[in-house]
PDB file of C-alpha atoms in Angstrom:
ATOM      1  CA  MET A   1     -36.108 -59.399  -1.357  1.00 46.00           C
ATOM      2  CA  THR A   2     -37.525 -56.075  -2.345  1.00 46.00           C
ATOM      3  CA  VAL A   3     -37.027 -52.985  -0.197  1.00 55.00           C
ATOM      4  CA  ASN A   4     -40.605 -51.751  -0.590  1.00 70.00           C
ATOM      5  CA  ARG A   5     -42.776 -53.499   2.016  1.00 85.00           C
ATOM      6  CA  SER A   6     -46.014 -51.617   1.264  1.00 91.00           C
ATOM      7  CA  HIS A   7     -47.768 -54.925   0.582  1.00 94.00           C
ATOM      8  CA  ARG A   8     -47.566 -55.843   4.260  1.00 95.00           C
ATOM      9  CA  PRO A   9     -50.513 -55.158   6.582  1.00 93.00           C
ATOM     10  CA  TYR A  10     -48.055 -53.726   9.144  1.00 93.00           C
ATOM     11  CA  PRO A  11     -44.304 -52.916   9.124  1.00 93.00           C
ATOM     12  CA  ALA A  12     -41.705 -55.660   9.253  1.00 92.00           C
ATOM     13  CA  PRO A  13     -39.799 -56.122  12.526  1.00 92.00           C
ATOM     14  CA  GLU A  14     -36.854 -53.793  13.010  1.00 89.00           C
ATOM     15  CA  GLY A  15     -34.600 -56.240  14.822  1.00 91.00           C
ATOM     16  CA  PRO A  16     -32.319 -58.789  13.124  1.00 94.00           C
ATOM     17  CA  TRP A  17     -33.959 -61.846  11.624  1.00 95.00           C
ATOM     18  CA  PHE A  18     -32.972 -65.262  12.941  1.00 92.00           C
ATOM     19  CA  MET A  19     -33.449 -67.727  10.067  1.00 92.00           C
ATOM     20  CA  ALA A  20     -34.060 -67.688   6.307  1.00 95.00           C
ATOM     21  CA  GLN A  21     -35.366 -70.266   3.849  1.00 95.00           C
ATOM     22  CA  THR A  22     -37.004 -70.616   0.429  1.00 96.00           C
ATOM     23  CA  TRP A  23     -40.412 -72.183  -0.221  1.00 98.00           C
ATOM     24  CA  LYS A  24     -41.026 -73.893  -3.583  1.00 98.00           C
ATOM     25  CA  ASN A  25     -43.787 -75.919  -5.296  1.00 98.00           C
ATOM     26  CA  LEU A  26     -46.259 -74.489  -2.796  1.00 99.00           C
ATOM     27  CA  LEU A  27     -50.005 -75.087  -2.879  1.00 99.00           C
ATOM     28  CA  PHE A  28     -52.644 -73.204  -0.887  1.00 99.00           C
ATOM     29  CA  ALA A  29     -55.815 -75.318  -0.545  1.00 99.00           C
ATOM     30  CA  HIS A  30     -58.564 -73.696   1.544  1.00 99.00           C
ATOM     31  CA  TRP A  31     -61.941 -74.843   2.877  1.00 99.00           C
ATOM     32  CA  PRO A  32     -64.611 -72.925   4.838  1.00 98.00           C
ATOM     33  CA  ILE A  33     -65.275 -74.014   8.421  1.00 98.00           C
ATOM     34  CA  ASP A  34     -68.054 -72.896  10.754  1.00 98.00           C
ATOM     35  CA  ALA A  35     -66.598 -70.241  13.054  1.00 98.00           C
ATOM     36  CA  SER A  36     -68.049 -71.805  16.216  1.00 98.00           C
ATOM     37  CA  VAL A  37     -66.513 -75.169  15.325  1.00 97.00           C
ATOM     38  CA  MET A  38     -63.145 -73.541  14.768  1.00 98.00           C
ATOM     39  CA  ARG A  39     -63.331 -71.574  17.996  1.00 98.00           C
ATOM     40  CA  ALA A  40     -63.773 -74.782  19.994  1.00 98.00           C
ATOM     41  CA  LEU A  41     -60.516 -76.172  18.571  1.00 98.00           C
ATOM     42  CA  LEU A  42     -58.328 -73.127  19.238  1.00 98.00           C
ATOM     43  CA  PRO A  43     -56.346 -72.212  22.356  1.00 97.00           C
ATOM     44  CA  GLU A  44     -58.411 -69.977  24.614  1.00 96.00           C
ATOM     45  CA  GLN A  45     -56.176 -66.964  23.932  1.00 96.00           C
ATOM     46  CA  LEU A  46     -56.999 -66.973  20.202  1.00 98.00           C
ATOM     47  CA  GLU A  47     -60.102 -66.064  18.231  1.00 98.00           C
ATOM     48  CA  PRO A  48     -60.833 -67.356  14.721  1.00 99.00           C
ATOM     49  CA  ASP A  49     -60.268 -64.706  12.085  1.00 99.00           C
ATOM     50  CA  ILE A  50     -63.405 -64.472   9.996  1.00 98.00           C
ATOM     51  CA  TRP A  51     -64.021 -63.661   6.330  1.00 98.00           C
ATOM     52  CA  LYS A  52     -67.675 -62.810   5.690  1.00 95.00           C
ATOM     53  CA  GLY A  53     -68.850 -64.844   8.661  1.00 96.00           C
ATOM     54  CA  THR A  54     -66.734 -67.941   8.032  1.00 98.00           C
ATOM     55  CA  ALA A  55     -63.480 -69.329   9.375  1.00 99.00           C
ATOM     56  CA  TRP A  56     -61.077 -71.026   6.967  1.00 99.00           C
ATOM     57  CA  VAL A  57     -58.631 -73.895   7.179  1.00 99.00           C
ATOM     58  CA  GLY A  58     -55.711 -74.379   4.817  1.00 99.00           C
ATOM     59  CA  ILE A  59     -53.579 -77.338   3.774  1.00 99.00           C
ATOM     60  CA  VAL A  60     -50.213 -76.211   2.421  1.00 99.00           C
ATOM     61  CA  PRO A  61     -47.681 -78.664   0.932  1.00 99.00           C
ATOM     62  CA  PHE A  62     -44.333 -77.343  -0.301  1.00 99.00           C
ATOM     63  CA  ARG A  63     -40.599 -77.932  -0.584  1.00 98.00           C
ATOM     64  CA  MET A  64     -38.310 -76.010   1.740  1.00 95.00           C
ATOM     65  CA  SER A  65     -34.745 -75.251   0.652  1.00 94.00           C
ATOM     66  CA  GLY A  66     -31.803 -73.053   1.539  1.00 90.00           C
ATOM     67  CA  THR A  67     -32.585 -73.078   5.249  1.00 88.00           C
ATOM     68  CA  ARG A  68     -29.897 -71.239   7.177  1.00 88.00           C
ATOM     69  CA  ILE A  69     -29.267 -69.363  10.386  1.00 86.00           C
ATOM     70  CA  ARG A  70     -28.289 -65.685  10.084  1.00 87.00           C
ATOM     71  CA  PHE A  71     -24.595 -65.185   9.209  1.00 76.00           C
ATOM     72  CA  LEU A  72     -24.173 -68.911   8.492  1.00 80.00           C
ATOM     73  CA  PRO A  73     -24.335 -70.836   5.197  1.00 75.00           C
ATOM     74  CA  SER A  74     -27.037 -73.398   4.579  1.00 74.00           C
ATOM     75  CA  LEU A  75     -26.151 -77.003   5.389  1.00 69.00           C
ATOM     76  CA  PRO A  76     -26.570 -79.238   2.299  1.00 65.00           C
ATOM     77  CA  PHE A  77     -27.660 -82.278   4.343  1.00 64.00           C
ATOM     78  CA  ALA A  78     -30.248 -80.366   6.408  1.00 66.00           C
ATOM     79  CA  SER A  79     -31.428 -77.372   4.418  1.00 73.00           C
ATOM     80  CA  SER A  80     -33.869 -78.970   1.951  1.00 90.00           C
ATOM     81  CA  PHE A  81     -36.911 -81.095   2.784  1.00 96.00           C
ATOM     82  CA  LEU A  82     -40.668 -81.367   2.281  1.00 98.00           C
ATOM     83  CA  GLU A  83     -43.329 -79.918   4.542  1.00 98.00           C
ATOM     84  CA  LEU A  84     -47.111 -80.156   4.872  1.00 99.00           C
ATOM     85  CA  ASN A  85     -49.056 -77.745   7.084  1.00 99.00           C
ATOM     86  CA  LEU A  86     -52.595 -77.682   8.423  1.00 99.00           C
ATOM     87  CA  ARG A  87     -53.369 -74.112   9.446  1.00 99.00           C
ATOM     88  CA  THR A  88     -56.086 -71.617  10.185  1.00 99.00           C
ATOM     89  CA  TYR A  89     -56.348 -67.859  10.573  1.00 99.00           C
ATOM     90  CA  VAL A  90     -56.693 -66.245  13.954  1.00 99.00           C
ATOM     91  CA  THR A  91     -56.459 -63.022  15.905  1.00 98.00           C
ATOM     92  CA  PHE A  92     -54.785 -62.396  19.241  1.00 97.00           C
ATOM     93  CA  LYS A  93     -55.932 -59.172  20.905  1.00 95.00           C
ATOM     94  CA  GLY A  94     -56.974 -57.972  17.459  1.00 95.00           C
ATOM     95  CA  ARG A  95     -53.674 -58.868  15.788  1.00 96.00           C
ATOM     96  CA  PRO A  96     -54.085 -61.241  12.810  1.00 97.00           C
ATOM     97  CA  GLY A  97     -51.912 -64.268  12.240  1.00 98.00           C
ATOM     98  CA  VAL A  98     -51.658 -67.987  11.513  1.00 99.00           C
ATOM     99  CA  TYR A  99     -52.203 -70.887  13.890  1.00 99.00           C
ATOM    100  CA  PHE A 100     -50.914 -74.355  12.971  1.00 99.00           C
ATOM    101  CA  PHE A 101     -52.694 -77.535  13.973  1.00 99.00           C
ATOM    102  CA  CYS A 102     -49.698 -79.452  12.641  1.00 98.00           C
ATOM    103  CA  LEU A 103     -46.588 -79.128  10.517  1.00 99.00           C
ATOM    104  CA  ASP A 104     -45.395 -82.438   9.053  1.00 99.00           C
ATOM    105  CA  ALA A 105     -41.863 -82.536   7.649  1.00 98.00           C
ATOM    106  CA  SER A 106     -39.618 -85.124   6.007  1.00 98.00           C
ATOM    107  CA  HIS A 107     -36.437 -84.268   7.936  1.00 95.00           C
ATOM    108  CA  ARG A 108     -36.377 -85.826  11.400  1.00 95.00           C
ATOM    109  CA  PRO A 109     -33.648 -83.600  12.949  1.00 92.00           C
ATOM    110  CA  ALA A 110     -35.400 -80.471  11.628  1.00 91.00           C
ATOM    111  CA  VAL A 111     -38.626 -81.637  13.281  1.00 96.00           C
ATOM    112  CA  GLU A 112     -36.910 -81.985  16.653  1.00 95.00           C
ATOM    113  CA  VAL A 113     -35.150 -78.622  16.381  1.00 91.00           C
ATOM    114  CA  ALA A 114     -38.363 -76.833  15.368  1.00 93.00           C
ATOM    115  CA  ARG A 115     -40.231 -78.370  18.294  1.00 96.00           C
ATOM    116  CA  LYS A 116     -37.545 -77.313  20.749  1.00 94.00           C
ATOM    117  CA  VAL A 117     -36.713 -73.855  19.373  1.00 91.00           C
ATOM    118  CA  PHE A 118     -40.083 -72.655  18.029  1.00 93.00           C
ATOM    119  CA  HIS A 119     -42.462 -74.837  20.091  1.00 96.00           C
ATOM    120  CA  LEU A 120     -44.454 -75.564  16.936  1.00 97.00           C
ATOM    121  CA  PRO A 121     -46.366 -78.872  16.521  1.00 98.00           C
ATOM    122  CA  TYR A 122     -43.995 -80.505  14.041  1.00 98.00           C
ATOM    123  CA  PHE A 123     -44.232 -84.213  13.218  1.00 98.00           C
ATOM    124  CA  TYR A 124     -41.933 -86.440  11.194  1.00 98.00           C
ATOM    125  CA  ALA A 125     -43.461 -87.883   8.007  1.00 99.00           C
ATOM    126  CA  ASP A 126     -42.349 -90.023   5.084  1.00 98.00           C
ATOM    127  CA  MET A 127     -42.779 -87.663   2.126  1.00 99.00           C
ATOM    128  CA  HIS A 128     -42.144 -87.719  -1.605  1.00 98.00           C
ATOM    129  CA  ALA A 129     -42.627 -85.061  -4.267  1.00 98.00           C
ATOM    130  CA  SER A 130     -42.057 -85.244  -8.004  1.00 98.00           C
ATOM    131  CA  GLN A 131     -42.650 -82.991 -10.977  1.00 95.00           C
ATOM    132  CA  LEU A 132     -44.495 -83.819 -14.193  1.00 94.00           C
ATOM    133  CA  LYS A 133     -44.139 -80.724 -16.358  1.00 92.00           C
ATOM    134  CA  GLU A 134     -45.956 -78.008 -14.372  1.00 93.00           C
ATOM    135  CA  LYS A 135     -47.668 -80.500 -12.051  1.00 97.00           C
ATOM    136  CA  THR A 136     -46.427 -81.456  -8.581  1.00 98.00           C
ATOM    137  CA  ILE A 137     -47.246 -84.904  -7.156  1.00 99.00           C
ATOM    138  CA  PHE A 138     -46.996 -84.765  -3.370  1.00 99.00           C
ATOM    139  CA  LYS A 139     -47.327 -87.722  -0.956  1.00 99.00           C
ATOM    140  CA  SER A 140     -47.058 -87.740   2.828  1.00 99.00           C
ATOM    141  CA  VAL A 141     -47.512 -90.384   5.543  1.00 99.00           C
ATOM    142  CA  ARG A 142     -46.902 -89.304   9.127  1.00 99.00           C
ATOM    143  CA  LYS A 143     -44.525 -91.637  11.011  1.00 98.00           C
ATOM    144  CA  ASP A 144     -44.336 -89.782  14.319  1.00 98.00           C
ATOM    145  CA  GLN A 145     -45.747 -91.556  17.376  1.00 96.00           C
ATOM    146  CA  ARG A 146     -46.520 -88.210  19.020  1.00 96.00           C
ATOM    147  CA  GLY A 147     -49.442 -87.774  16.619  1.00 94.00           C
ATOM    148  CA  HIS A 148     -52.074 -89.855  14.858  1.00 95.00           C
ATOM    149  CA  GLU A 149     -51.130 -91.300  11.475  1.00 94.00           C
ATOM    150  CA  ALA A 150     -52.027 -88.716   8.850  1.00 98.00           C
ATOM    151  CA  ARG A 151     -51.945 -89.245   5.091  1.00 99.00           C
ATOM    152  CA  PHE A 152     -52.107 -86.788   2.232  1.00 99.00           C
ATOM    153  CA  GLU A 153     -51.669 -87.405  -1.476  1.00 99.00           C
ATOM    154  CA  ALA A 154     -52.381 -84.868  -4.196  1.00 99.00           C
ATOM    155  CA  ALA A 155     -51.402 -83.683  -7.656  1.00 99.00           C
ATOM    156  CA  TYR A 156     -51.567 -79.959  -8.321  1.00 99.00           C
ATOM    157  CA  GLY A 157     -50.587 -77.402 -10.898  1.00 98.00           C
ATOM    158  CA  PRO A 158     -51.671 -74.158 -12.540  1.00 98.00           C
ATOM    159  CA  LYS A 159     -55.170 -73.822 -13.940  1.00 98.00           C
ATOM    160  CA  PRO A 160     -54.913 -73.634 -17.755  1.00 97.00           C
ATOM    161  CA  GLY A 161     -55.108 -70.043 -18.891  1.00 97.00           C
ATOM    162  CA  SER A 162     -54.505 -68.608 -15.425  1.00 98.00           C
ATOM    163  CA  ASN A 163     -52.090 -65.738 -14.963  1.00 98.00           C
ATOM    164  CA  VAL A 164     -49.752 -64.766 -12.158  1.00 98.00           C
ATOM    165  CA  PHE A 165     -51.166 -62.105  -9.843  1.00 98.00           C
ATOM    166  CA  HIS A 166     -50.266 -60.412  -6.580  1.00 98.00           C
ATOM    167  CA  PRO A 167     -53.130 -60.347  -4.071  1.00 98.00           C
ATOM    168  CA  VAL A 168     -54.510 -56.859  -3.517  1.00 97.00           C
ATOM    169  CA  LYS A 169     -55.289 -55.564  -0.044  1.00 96.00           C
ATOM    170  CA  ASN A 170     -58.888 -56.085   1.132  1.00 96.00           C
ATOM    171  CA  THR A 171     -59.411 -59.078  -1.187  1.00 98.00           C
ATOM    172  CA  PHE A 172     -60.051 -62.656  -0.084  1.00 98.00           C
ATOM    173  CA  GLU A 173     -56.764 -63.900  -1.578  1.00 98.00           C
ATOM    174  CA  TYR A 174     -54.829 -61.236   0.336  1.00 98.00           C
ATOM    175  CA  TRP A 175     -56.655 -62.116   3.566  1.00 98.00           C
ATOM    176  CA  LEU A 176     -55.734 -65.794   3.151  1.00 99.00           C
ATOM    177  CA  THR A 177     -52.102 -65.485   2.184  1.00 98.00           C
ATOM    178  CA  GLU A 178     -50.503 -62.207   3.250  1.00 98.00           C
ATOM    179  CA  ARG A 179     -49.996 -63.077   6.899  1.00 98.00           C
ATOM    180  CA  TYR A 180     -46.783 -62.374   8.757  1.00 98.00           C
ATOM    181  CA  ARG A 181     -47.355 -63.483  12.349  1.00 98.00           C
ATOM    182  CA  LEU A 182     -47.339 -67.089  13.613  1.00 98.00           C
ATOM    183  CA  PHE A 183     -48.891 -68.091  16.932  1.00 98.00           C
ATOM    184  CA  THR A 184     -48.161 -71.134  19.062  1.00 98.00           C
ATOM    185  CA  THR A 185     -48.638 -72.192  22.673  1.00 97.00           C
ATOM    186  CA  HIS A 186     -45.978 -73.200  25.181  1.00 95.00           C
ATOM    187  CA  LYS A 187     -46.484 -74.146  28.840  1.00 93.00           C
ATOM    188  CA  GLY A 188     -49.897 -72.504  28.892  1.00 92.00           C
ATOM    189  CA  GLY A 189     -48.663 -69.244  27.385  1.00 96.00           C
ATOM    190  CA  MET A 190     -48.885 -67.745  23.913  1.00 97.00           C
ATOM    191  CA  LEU A 191     -45.872 -67.140  21.670  1.00 98.00           C
ATOM    192  CA  ALA A 192     -45.751 -65.094  18.470  1.00 98.00           C
ATOM    193  CA  GLY A 193     -43.143 -65.201  15.719  1.00 97.00           C
ATOM    194  CA  GLU A 194     -42.800 -62.722  12.868  1.00 98.00           C
ATOM    195  CA  ILE A 195     -41.884 -63.499   9.255  1.00 98.00           C
ATOM    196  CA  ASP A 196     -41.241 -61.354   6.203  1.00 97.00           C
ATOM    197  CA  HIS A 197     -41.213 -61.966   2.454  1.00 97.00           C
ATOM    198  CA  ASP A 198     -42.068 -60.340  -0.862  1.00 97.00           C
ATOM    199  CA  PRO A 199     -45.709 -60.222  -2.010  1.00 97.00           C
ATOM    200  CA  TRP A 200     -47.061 -63.622  -2.965  1.00 98.00           C
ATOM    201  CA  ALA A 201     -47.109 -64.307  -6.701  1.00 98.00           C
ATOM    202  CA  LEU A 202     -50.106 -66.619  -7.120  1.00 99.00           C
ATOM    203  CA  ARG A 203     -51.919 -68.466  -9.885  1.00 99.00           C
ATOM    204  CA  GLU A 204     -55.304 -70.126  -9.784  1.00 99.00           C
ATOM    205  CA  ALA A 205     -54.700 -73.860  -9.599  1.00 99.00           C
ATOM    206  CA  GLU A 206     -56.173 -77.288 -10.143  1.00 98.00           C
ATOM    207  CA  VAL A 207     -55.777 -80.063  -7.585  1.00 98.00           C
ATOM    208  CA  SER A 208     -56.671 -83.741  -7.429  1.00 98.00           C
ATOM    209  CA  ILE A 209     -56.584 -84.984  -3.828  1.00 98.00           C
ATOM    210  CA  SER A 210     -56.657 -88.785  -3.690  1.00 98.00           C
ATOM    211  CA  ILE A 211     -55.914 -89.267   0.037  1.00 98.00           C
ATOM    212  CA  ASN A 212     -56.453 -86.754   2.821  1.00 98.00           C
ATOM    213  CA  ASN A 213     -57.193 -87.381   6.478  1.00 98.00           C
ATOM    214  CA  LEU A 214     -54.925 -84.620   7.772  1.00 98.00           C
ATOM    215  CA  ALA A 215     -57.812 -82.483   9.009  1.00 98.00           C
ATOM    216  CA  ASP A 216     -59.741 -85.468  10.371  1.00 97.00           C
ATOM    217  CA  VAL A 217     -57.006 -86.501  12.795  1.00 97.00           C
ATOM    218  CA  HIS A 218     -57.017 -82.950  14.156  1.00 96.00           C
ATOM    219  CA  GLN A 219     -60.797 -82.972  14.742  1.00 96.00           C
ATOM    220  CA  LEU A 220     -61.622 -80.886  11.670  1.00 97.00           C
ATOM    221  CA  LYS A 221     -64.246 -82.100   9.218  1.00 96.00           C
ATOM    222  CA  LEU A 222     -63.676 -80.635   5.775  1.00 98.00           C
ATOM    223  CA  PRO A 223     -66.820 -79.771   3.788  1.00 97.00           C
ATOM    224  CA  PRO A 224     -67.621 -81.808   0.665  1.00 94.00           C
ATOM    225  CA  GLU A 225     -67.089 -78.950  -1.780  1.00 94.00           C
ATOM    226  CA  GLU A 226     -63.844 -78.541  -3.680  1.00 96.00           C
ATOM    227  CA  PRO A 227     -61.249 -76.308  -2.012  1.00 98.00           C
ATOM    228  CA  ILE A 228     -60.184 -72.905  -3.254  1.00 99.00           C
ATOM    229  CA  VAL A 229     -56.673 -73.505  -4.578  1.00 99.00           C
ATOM    230  CA  HIS A 230     -53.702 -71.413  -5.630  1.00 99.00           C
ATOM    231  CA  ILE A 231     -50.095 -72.235  -6.400  1.00 99.00           C
ATOM    232  CA  ALA A 232     -47.280 -69.850  -5.573  1.00 99.00           C
ATOM    233  CA  ALA A 233     -43.989 -68.841  -7.142  1.00 98.00           C
ATOM    234  CA  PRO A 234     -40.871 -69.577  -5.054  1.00 98.00           C
ATOM    235  CA  GLN A 235     -40.735 -67.365  -1.986  1.00 98.00           C
ATOM    236  CA  ASN A 236     -37.748 -66.292   0.115  1.00 97.00           C
ATOM    237  CA  VAL A 237     -38.767 -65.999   3.758  1.00 97.00           C
ATOM    238  CA  ARG A 238     -37.098 -64.564   6.855  1.00 96.00           C
ATOM    239  CA  PHE A 239     -38.031 -65.531  10.418  1.00 96.00           C
ATOM    240  CA  TRP A 240     -37.660 -63.716  13.713  1.00 96.00           C
ATOM    241  CA  SER A 241     -37.477 -65.517  17.046  1.00 94.00           C
ATOM    242  CA  PHE A 242     -40.727 -66.344  18.813  1.00 96.00           C
ATOM    243  CA  LYS A 243     -41.539 -64.159  21.821  1.00 96.00           C
ATOM    244  CA  SER A 244     -44.004 -64.495  24.668  1.00 96.00           C
ATOM    245  CA  VAL A 245     -47.109 -62.332  24.205  1.00 94.00           C
ATOM    246  CA  TYR A 246     -49.326 -63.808  26.949  1.00 84.00           C
TER     247      TYR A 246
END
């Protein structure tokens, strides 16, 4: 990771990080959602973060690898798996961050650990991903009885002629992607976890979504228009422990 963190909206945490991992083959797919609709679905402590009057929801499939705890090597049998997130953008007492409606993952033990340690809404899913040149084919079927069955199937890759760019502060792409605080609820309270990584290296993308009820089962109705989509270069990410903020 680079030393210069000027791309961040606020400084990285000073304390020691807890966990590190790498994200690969990542897609950001975003749809606009009426802010009042989003507000009704959020915990009472959170407010929807708004871009030009609209809330946004994102679906983010990717491959996670190299997961390890600080000072320990990654475990080959548990460090690499697929993940699919449904997320939105929120503020807590004016502080921006990400709120997850669900995080589906293909590694059952990792799901249980994440639920227990981070109190995030992880669910086990049967997932497959393959590569066809620059295109990723991603399939997911949730198999966790703690949630409704959710299916997602898509093929995505770079838009022909698109170039890699780093989102600039005060732009829509920066607002969507450069977020370093994660919020979750636990026993009626609010927890926040910090992350850190280099600036996102994005490309405009093309996506063909053949199956997708992920938002539906979480009471979100996606609009009929095509999503705004970007793919990202591999990203090394560090996590700090979640702490109570409310």
